[in-house]
Tab-separated table of C-alpha atoms in Angstrom:
chain	number	residue	atom	x	y	z
A	1	MET	CA	101.750	177.164	193.030
A	2	ALA	CA	98.878	178.866	195.079
A	3	PRO	CA	96.910	176.725	197.438
A	4	PRO	CA	93.750	175.040	196.059
A	5	VAL	CA	90.546	176.608	196.489
A	6	HIS	CA	88.642	174.671	199.347
A	7	ASP	CA	85.121	173.978	198.553
A	8	ARG	CA	82.504	174.247	200.803
A	9	PRO	CA	78.953	172.525	200.841
A	10	ALA	CA	76.674	174.155	198.686
A	11	VAL	CA	74.083	176.709	199.770
A	12	ALA	CA	70.548	177.143	198.294
A	13	GLU	CA	71.097	179.814	195.636
A	14	HIS	CA	67.584	181.308	196.852
A	15	SER	CA	69.164	182.838	199.962
A	16	GLY	CA	72.178	185.260	200.776
A	17	VAL	CA	74.579	186.412	198.348
A	18	VAL	CA	75.962	184.116	195.414
A	19	LEU	CA	78.288	184.971	192.878
A	20	ARG	CA	78.780	182.410	190.147
A	21	GLY	CA	81.582	182.570	187.657
A	22	VAL	CA	81.651	186.351	187.952
A	23	TRP	CA	83.961	188.312	185.618
A	24	LYS	CA	84.317	192.178	185.698
A	25	THR	CA	86.314	194.028	183.183
A	26	TYR	CA	86.965	197.562	182.525
A	27	GLY	CA	88.311	197.851	179.154
A	28	ALA	CA	91.666	195.914	178.823
A	29	THR	CA	91.874	195.819	182.630
A	30	VAL	CA	90.467	192.604	184.224
A	31	ALA	CA	89.161	192.917	187.899
A	32	LEU	CA	87.323	189.812	188.535
A	33	ARG	CA	88.399	186.290	187.115
A	34	ASP	CA	85.786	183.607	187.163
A	35	VAL	CA	84.782	184.450	190.985
A	36	THR	CA	82.409	181.791	192.439
A	37	MET	CA	81.721	182.343	196.268
A	38	GLU	CA	78.599	182.697	198.517
A	39	ALA	CA	77.807	184.456	201.649
A	40	ALA	CA	75.095	182.436	203.455
A	41	PRO	CA	72.316	183.644	205.543
A	42	GLY	CA	73.432	183.573	209.432
A	43	ARG	CA	77.187	183.703	208.415
A	44	ILE	CA	79.822	186.477	208.365
A	45	VAL	CA	82.147	186.187	205.637
A	46	ALA	CA	85.755	188.362	205.634
A	47	LEU	CA	86.743	188.973	201.706
A	48	LEU	CA	90.409	189.396	202.309
A	49	GLY	CA	93.235	190.232	199.793
A	50	PRO	CA	96.156	192.680	198.872
A	51	ASN	CA	95.251	196.187	197.697
A	52	GLY	CA	93.947	195.838	194.045
A	53	ALA	CA	92.688	192.552	194.512
A	54	GLY	CA	88.928	193.021	193.458
A	55	LYS	CA	87.529	192.964	196.944
A	56	SER	CA	85.623	196.411	196.042
A	57	THR	CA	84.360	195.100	192.703
A	58	VAL	CA	82.982	192.163	194.220
A	59	LEU	CA	80.826	194.069	196.675
A	60	ARG	CA	79.636	196.685	194.100
A	61	VAL	CA	78.418	193.928	191.727
A	62	ALA	CA	77.073	192.003	194.651
A	63	ALA	CA	75.115	195.390	195.673
A	64	GLY	CA	73.744	195.529	191.925
A	65	ALA	CA	76.048	199.019	191.817
A	66	SER	CA	77.949	197.438	188.729
A	67	ARG	CA	76.962	194.950	186.290
A	68	PRO	CA	79.167	191.682	185.776
A	69	THR	CA	80.621	191.522	182.614
A	70	ARG	CA	80.082	187.591	182.696
A	71	GLY	CA	78.734	185.219	185.220
A	72	THR	CA	75.599	185.329	187.582
A	73	VAL	CA	75.140	187.440	190.830
A	74	LEU	CA	71.782	186.575	193.125
A	75	VAL	CA	70.786	188.140	196.306
A	76	ASP	CA	68.134	186.043	197.849
A	77	GLY	CA	67.987	184.375	194.250
A	78	VAL	CA	67.239	187.226	192.303
A	79	ASP	CA	69.181	190.009	190.195
A	80	PRO	CA	70.130	192.552	192.711
A	81	ARG	CA	70.230	195.263	190.270
A	82	PRO	CA	66.191	195.982	190.278
A	83	ASN	CA	65.078	198.326	192.897
A	84	GLY	CA	62.913	196.085	194.543
A	85	ILE	CA	65.746	193.761	195.983
A	86	ARG	CA	67.829	196.607	196.658
A	87	ARG	CA	65.510	197.039	199.846
A	88	ALA	CA	66.835	194.076	201.355
A	89	ILE	CA	70.596	195.088	201.166
A	90	GLY	CA	73.055	197.585	202.966
A	91	PHE	CA	75.727	198.609	201.112
A	92	ALA	CA	78.823	201.022	202.604
A	93	GLY	CA	81.317	201.522	199.981
A	94	HIS	CA	84.511	203.588	199.703
A	95	HIS	CA	81.717	205.870	198.233
A	96	THR	CA	79.264	206.790	200.804
A	97	PHE	CA	76.397	208.044	199.126
A	98	LEU	CA	76.549	210.860	201.494
A	99	TYR	CA	75.466	214.397	200.577
A	100	GLY	CA	78.383	216.856	201.959
A	101	PRO	CA	76.363	219.858	202.086
A	102	LEU	CA	73.754	218.162	203.961
A	103	THR	CA	73.668	217.509	207.614
A	104	ALA	CA	73.950	214.196	209.269
A	105	GLU	CA	70.553	213.980	210.094
A	106	GLU	CA	69.341	215.447	206.855
A	107	ASN	CA	71.239	212.580	205.236
A	108	LEU	CA	69.611	209.787	207.558
A	109	ARG	CA	66.172	211.144	207.008
A	110	PHE	CA	66.322	211.662	203.134
A	111	TYR	CA	67.597	207.885	202.835
A	112	GLY	CA	65.025	207.203	205.607
A	113	ASP	CA	62.217	208.579	203.278
A	114	LEU	CA	63.539	206.508	200.547
A	115	TYR	CA	62.851	203.450	202.459
A	116	GLY	CA	60.115	204.176	204.162
A	117	VAL	CA	61.690	204.226	207.793
A	118	PRO	CA	59.655	206.152	210.462
A	119	SER	CA	61.421	209.326	211.871
A	120	ALA	CA	61.857	207.448	215.233
A	121	SER	CA	64.158	204.919	213.799
A	122	VAL	CA	66.400	207.919	212.281
A	123	THR	CA	66.567	209.586	215.382
A	124	ALA	CA	67.700	205.891	217.148
A	125	ALA	CA	70.149	205.556	214.662
A	126	LEU	CA	71.670	208.849	215.291
A	127	GLN	CA	71.848	207.853	219.135
A	128	ARG	CA	73.148	204.207	218.259
A	129	PHE	CA	76.151	205.608	216.156
A	130	GLY	CA	76.788	208.252	218.666
A	131	LEU	CA	76.058	211.071	216.326
A	132	GLU	CA	73.709	213.068	218.463
A	133	ALA	CA	76.486	216.012	219.144
A	134	VAL	CA	76.902	216.031	215.301
A	135	ARG	CA	73.535	216.084	213.817
A	136	ARG	CA	73.487	219.546	212.737
A	137	ARG	CA	76.625	219.571	211.098
A	138	ARG	CA	77.234	219.203	207.485
A	139	VAL	CA	78.634	215.911	206.497
A	140	GLN	CA	81.606	217.597	204.538
A	141	GLU	CA	82.607	219.151	207.906
A	142	LEU	CA	83.052	215.896	209.763
A	143	SER	CA	86.134	213.874	210.444
A	144	ARG	CA	86.720	210.424	208.581
A	145	GLY	CA	85.630	208.730	211.642
A	146	LEU	CA	82.373	210.375	211.962
A	147	ALA	CA	81.710	210.508	208.520
A	148	GLN	CA	82.183	206.678	208.415
A	149	ARG	CA	79.659	206.281	211.575
A	150	VAL	CA	76.841	208.383	209.276
A	151	ASN	CA	77.751	206.023	206.500
A	152	LEU	CA	77.285	202.690	208.499
A	153	ALA	CA	74.317	204.271	210.128
A	154	ARG	CA	72.550	204.613	206.452
A	155	ALA	CA	73.537	201.344	205.490
A	156	LEU	CA	71.810	199.839	208.527
A	157	LEU	CA	69.106	202.214	209.167
A	158	HIS	CA	66.556	200.197	206.739
A	159	GLY	CA	67.300	197.016	208.631
A	160	PRO	CA	68.721	195.135	205.647
A	161	ARG	CA	69.213	191.287	205.921
A	162	ILE	CA	71.933	191.224	203.256
A	163	LEU	CA	75.080	193.692	204.635
A	164	LEU	CA	78.195	194.492	202.176
A	165	LEU	CA	80.747	196.520	204.077
A	166	ASP	CA	84.083	197.849	202.411
A	167	GLU	CA	86.648	198.512	205.068
A	168	PRO	CA	84.238	199.450	207.417
A	169	PHE	CA	86.383	199.493	210.334
A	170	THR	CA	88.747	202.297	208.972
A	171	GLY	CA	88.533	205.343	211.043
A	172	LEU	CA	86.545	204.091	213.801
A	173	ASP	CA	87.848	204.347	217.272
A	174	THR	CA	87.752	201.278	219.338
A	175	ALA	CA	84.715	201.872	221.347
A	176	PHE	CA	82.654	202.111	217.677
A	177	ALA	CA	84.582	199.425	215.992
A	178	ASP	CA	83.567	197.151	219.117
A	179	GLN	CA	79.792	198.638	218.406
A	180	LEU	CA	80.052	197.659	214.659
A	181	ALA	CA	81.090	194.061	215.359
A	182	ALA	CA	78.042	193.811	217.934
A	183	GLU	CA	75.912	195.186	215.057
A	184	LEU	CA	77.356	192.643	212.687
A	185	ILE	CA	76.902	189.571	215.237
A	186	ARG	CA	72.992	190.613	215.998
A	187	LEU	CA	72.295	190.621	212.245
A	188	ARG	CA	74.144	187.118	211.914
A	189	GLN	CA	72.196	185.832	214.718
A	190	ALA	CA	68.805	187.135	213.135
A	191	GLY	CA	69.745	185.006	210.066
A	192	GLY	CA	71.427	187.781	207.734
A	193	ALA	CA	74.178	187.557	205.507
A	194	VAL	CA	77.263	189.909	205.798
A	195	LEU	CA	80.178	190.195	203.574
A	196	VAL	CA	82.957	192.248	205.085
A	197	ALA	CA	85.793	193.401	202.852
A	198	THR	CA	88.706	194.453	205.279
A	199	HIS	CA	92.583	194.702	205.818
A	200	GLU	CA	91.831	194.540	209.673
A	201	TRP	CA	92.512	190.525	209.747
A	202	ASP	CA	92.962	190.237	213.431
A	203	ALA	CA	89.502	191.497	213.892
A	204	ALA	CA	87.787	189.742	210.926
A	205	ARG	CA	89.385	186.328	212.225
A	206	GLU	CA	87.733	186.852	215.537
A	207	LEU	CA	84.403	187.937	213.939
A	208	ALA	CA	83.933	186.085	210.848
A	209	ASP	CA	82.682	182.640	210.226
A	210	ASP	CA	84.161	182.157	206.789
A	211	ALA	CA	87.326	183.638	204.671
A	212	ALA	CA	87.302	184.225	201.007
A	213	VAL	CA	90.643	185.198	199.719
A	214	LEU	CA	91.103	187.270	196.542
A	215	VAL	CA	94.559	187.996	194.716
A	216	ARG	CA	94.620	189.630	191.305
A	217	GLY	CA	90.679	189.372	191.064
A	218	ARG	CA	90.977	185.490	191.261
A	219	LEU	CA	89.471	183.480	194.240
A	220	VAL	CA	92.566	181.649	195.714
A	221	LEU	CA	90.924	180.277	198.873
A	222	ARG	CA	87.592	179.648	201.050
A	223	ALA	CA	88.121	178.412	204.179
A	224	PRO	CA	86.791	178.621	207.807
A	225	ALA	CA	88.053	182.149	208.899
A	226	HIS	CA	89.684	180.559	212.197
A	227	SER	CA	91.966	178.117	210.068
A	228	LEU	CA	94.031	181.061	208.747
A	229	ALA	CA	96.822	182.787	210.372
A	230	ARG	CA	98.533	186.049	208.902
A	231	SER	CA	101.427	184.111	207.711
A	232	ASP	CA	98.965	181.677	205.601
A	233	LEU	CA	97.435	185.167	204.193
A	234	SER	CA	100.994	186.327	203.102
A	235	ALA	CA	101.881	183.301	201.607
A	236	LEU	CA	98.781	183.170	199.580
A	237	TYR	CA	99.053	186.720	198.354
A	238	ALA	CA	102.703	186.152	197.404
A	239	GLY	CA	102.131	182.624	195.765
A	240	ALA	CA	99.196	183.938	193.840
A	241	ALA	CA	100.816	187.252	192.678
A	242	GLY	CA	103.557	185.484	190.951
A	243	ARG	CA	101.320	183.230	188.789
């Protein structure tokens, strides 16, 4: 039997990200099963689980990119699907939302115009993410790591207070992985809410305040991140998958 879900004190629903009783199905396939969790302001939450557990689906419904089949999703107390609240969200998923034929700089300026971001902020983002040397190269010509940097720069460009990241450390070298961690810490210190789906457990354990573990679409554990060891995760995955 899988270990029980450990409840934490309730967080005000008009802040951060709240999922309550969320189901998501695709035809006969159940991607999420009655998921209730939160990413509160001033917290970094690591969303963990084996491949196919539903981590990306959680991020998509939290970002308003996918409608839950049942249940409630709130970002700062409102439905994240209307365009107004989406300005508060930075989302970097498996789909980068970048345009391959455009250059790195053109992509960032396009999104900057959408969010009313000044040109100077785009220039600063190119510098901060080490993209100045490739700013005039088309995204489709970039390596995976460089394209990931452009994607992360896009997600952070408009200064979101809610950040939803799917495997953000994939393809990054050590220096830029450390820089991304510093960006997340700064957002947390500013009162932002961060939800990160990742397989990089050692980095997540050091960075995150809370951990939420999904297996086969079901939330099987919520706990302080520092309280979990890799062996605990392996046991959770094996136990929950056998149910």
